[in-house]
Amino acid sequence: MFTRRHFTTAATALALTLGATAAKAQDGELYIPLISKGFQHQFWQAVNQGAEQAAEELGVRVTFEGPDNESQVDKQMDMLAAALANNPAAIGFAALDSQAAIPLLRQAQDAGVAVIAFDSGVDSDIPVATAATDNVAAAALAADKMAELIGGSGQVAVVAHDQTSRTGVDRRDGFVDQIEEAYPDIEIVAIEYGGGDQLESTEITRALLAAHPDLAGIFGTNEGSAIGVVNGVRESGAEDIVIVGYDSGQAQIDAIRDGVMAGAITQNPVGIGYETVKAAVAAARGEEVPADIDTGFYWYDQTNIDDPEIAAVLYQ
Amino acid sequence: MTSADTTAEPATGAKAARRGSAQQKLLAFASLIALVIVFSIASPNFFQVSNIMAILQAASVNGVLAIAVTLIIITGGIDLSIGTLMTFCAVMTGVVLTWLGAPLILGVVTAIATGMLSGLASGTFVAKMKIPPFIATLGMMLILKGLSLIVTGTRPIYFNDTPGFDLISRGSLIGAVIPGFPVPNGVLILFIVAGVVAWILSRTVLGRYTFALGSNEEAVRLSGVNADAWKMAIYAVSGAIVGIAGLLIASRLNSAQPALGLGYELEAIAAVVIGGTSLSGGRGTILGTLIGALIMAVLTNGLRVLSVAPEWQTVVTGAIIIVAVYADQLRRRDPS
């Protein structure tokens, strides 16, 4: 019978064990905070997942936080400052505005805390390594696929997520430059910005379809934008519009399976998180770290969506 | 649409107020028509059935939100929580339909009940605890935003297992009855909500007290009416309407997106003031708000169809809000 004494003993034992674990965590484990651009989107959750995976394998403690949306540069600075105050072994940082972060990063450097940039680079030599997707090359691949799918000529439009962040600019320019250089018969008739908001991107798509009746294809530059494009095309009943997306998420995966979306570029978000933590641990232990860690990207469509290589980097 | 013809103060200067309100609506309506004409001339692609439907549908979520906040603004209050409450209602609908597998109708009830309860909470903070509406609903805005993320674990909830859910907004009952006139259900719902709320404001006791609280709350109290209870009731009704907006957006996106919602409250408030409802309370109409929401949708869509640079689109939208409210001020200063 489970008596009160048993219960007390068990509780005490549990408390002691927990206490011991906590003490050990404080003494031995390296603490590595990751300051990301967000945490609510599935993409960031996947980065977090990779970071936790690496943390478990390497026996370090990782925290993951980011502001509500990608315009809150100031909030991100507060998070970075708070992380520095906690005496981290190293810091992972995905800059919303790399210039704005330099004073704090310098402070980290002076304190001997290694900074690993992830997702997008920082315009400075402070980070010892950068783990990111080559967004320009990835968007150029999207442009090649778009050109192939619409037959090398016609009108296309871009629904981008924003016009100031590194990823927003790189993906837009990577796509636009590739089209302009390699496909003279393709005209980019519009570039609109929906903030990655699905509803906003839906309205944009409907306006684009109204404004350009001959539109052949639309490129959505992140998950929210791409899903908005799918929604807008579905609602308007337009046919034969080639949609090329970016990243994954359940809705985008479904759209590709249904054939509404032709295909999309996927980054390797789990890999970004994993490589960031791995590089941070190496740097904290004084080991050599490669300056550029290309985490890779892939094109996926109906034909290869179930390949193990692709399925591993898609997030639901 | 005479039922929307709600006058400002029932007691004093009813005639002048009615004339003023009619003028305001005329002004707003004239602006709407002018915008449509300008865009139609500027681009042959603007005035097409499919684009008009796109505009109406774009107005549906914002319009329903704007109607909800119109009630609060008429009482002299403000509600900043409507955007994140809309999301929370969508999330709770997702919990009930997708996670618990309940039938569609229960999802609808959940959205409206969640909105109503949250509205009741805001109403209690404002009426009973005397927290200024701006602060109370700012707090609610953050609480609801957090709750949406907590409940969902920051992942969207999809409605793939509930066939017919996307038809709430996207289907077309009217199109089924009148072929070739495919007004989406979301738009139909907007107009039904507008009609019902206009009726509540003009024909019911609740409507009378909504205006009375906004023009002279003290007088309402002195006349022995339980002003607090009525105020709470108005916030609850407003919350229920936000629940309908939650259904509309969830249906349109076929998912409850927990990170969405912040910022939607300001667009709704913009539609309300363009429609001539006074932020100082006691004055406003649902028809005006409806026109305000349509003006916002026409403007956003029209500028995009004209391929105006995205940076300038927001500048123009901001300027229009200021011009609209200034025109309203000029009209009211005019003694005639």
PDB file of C-alpha atoms in Angstrom, chain A residues 41 70 159-162 171 195-197 201 219-228 245-248 252 315:
ATOM      1  CA  HIS A  41       6.568  30.098 -37.671  1.00  0.00           C
ATOM      2  CA  GLU A  70      10.586  40.240 -38.492  1.00  0.00           C
ATOM      3  CA  VAL A 159       4.844  37.829 -53.890  1.00  0.00           C
ATOM      4  CA  ALA A 160       7.668  38.505 -51.454  1.00  0.00           C
ATOM      5  CA  HIS A 161       7.628  38.563 -47.664  1.00  0.00           C
ATOM      6  CA  ASP A 162       9.409  41.849 -47.152  1.00  0.00           C
ATOM      7  CA  ARG A 171      15.238  35.736 -52.640  1.00  0.00           C
ATOM      8  CA  GLY A 195       4.754  40.519 -44.970  1.00  0.00           C
ATOM      9  CA  GLY A 196       4.492  36.720 -45.062  1.00  0.00           C
ATOM     10  CA  ASP A 197       0.883  37.137 -43.855  1.00  0.00           C
ATOM     11  CA  SER A 201      -0.721  37.518 -49.653  1.00  0.00           C
ATOM     12  CA  PHE A 219       6.711  32.927 -57.060  1.00  0.00           C
ATOM     13  CA  GLY A 220       5.971  33.138 -53.309  1.00  0.00           C
ATOM     14  CA  THR A 221       9.175  33.824 -51.367  1.00  0.00           C
ATOM     15  CA  ASN A 222       8.371  32.190 -48.029  1.00  0.00           C
ATOM     16  CA  GLU A 223       5.830  29.866 -46.471  1.00  0.00           C
ATOM     17  CA  GLY A 224       3.159  32.477 -45.698  1.00  0.00           C
ATOM     18  CA  SER A 225       3.556  34.172 -49.082  1.00  0.00           C
ATOM     19  CA  ALA A 226       3.440  30.898 -50.998  1.00  0.00           C
ATOM     20  CA  ILE A 227       0.336  29.673 -49.174  1.00  0.00           C
ATOM     21  CA  GLY A 228      -1.298  33.048 -49.794  1.00  0.00           C
ATOM     22  CA  GLY A 245       6.893  28.282 -53.437  1.00  0.00           C
ATOM     23  CA  TYR A 246       9.559  28.416 -50.742  1.00  0.00           C
ATOM     24  CA  ASP A 247       9.985  26.394 -47.528  1.00  0.00           C
ATOM     25  CA  SER A 248       7.397  23.827 -46.561  1.00  0.00           C
ATOM     26  CA  GLN A 252       2.325  23.912 -48.987  1.00  0.00           C
ATOM     27  CA  TYR A 315       8.496  20.330 -41.834  1.00  0.00           C
TER      28      TYR A 315
END
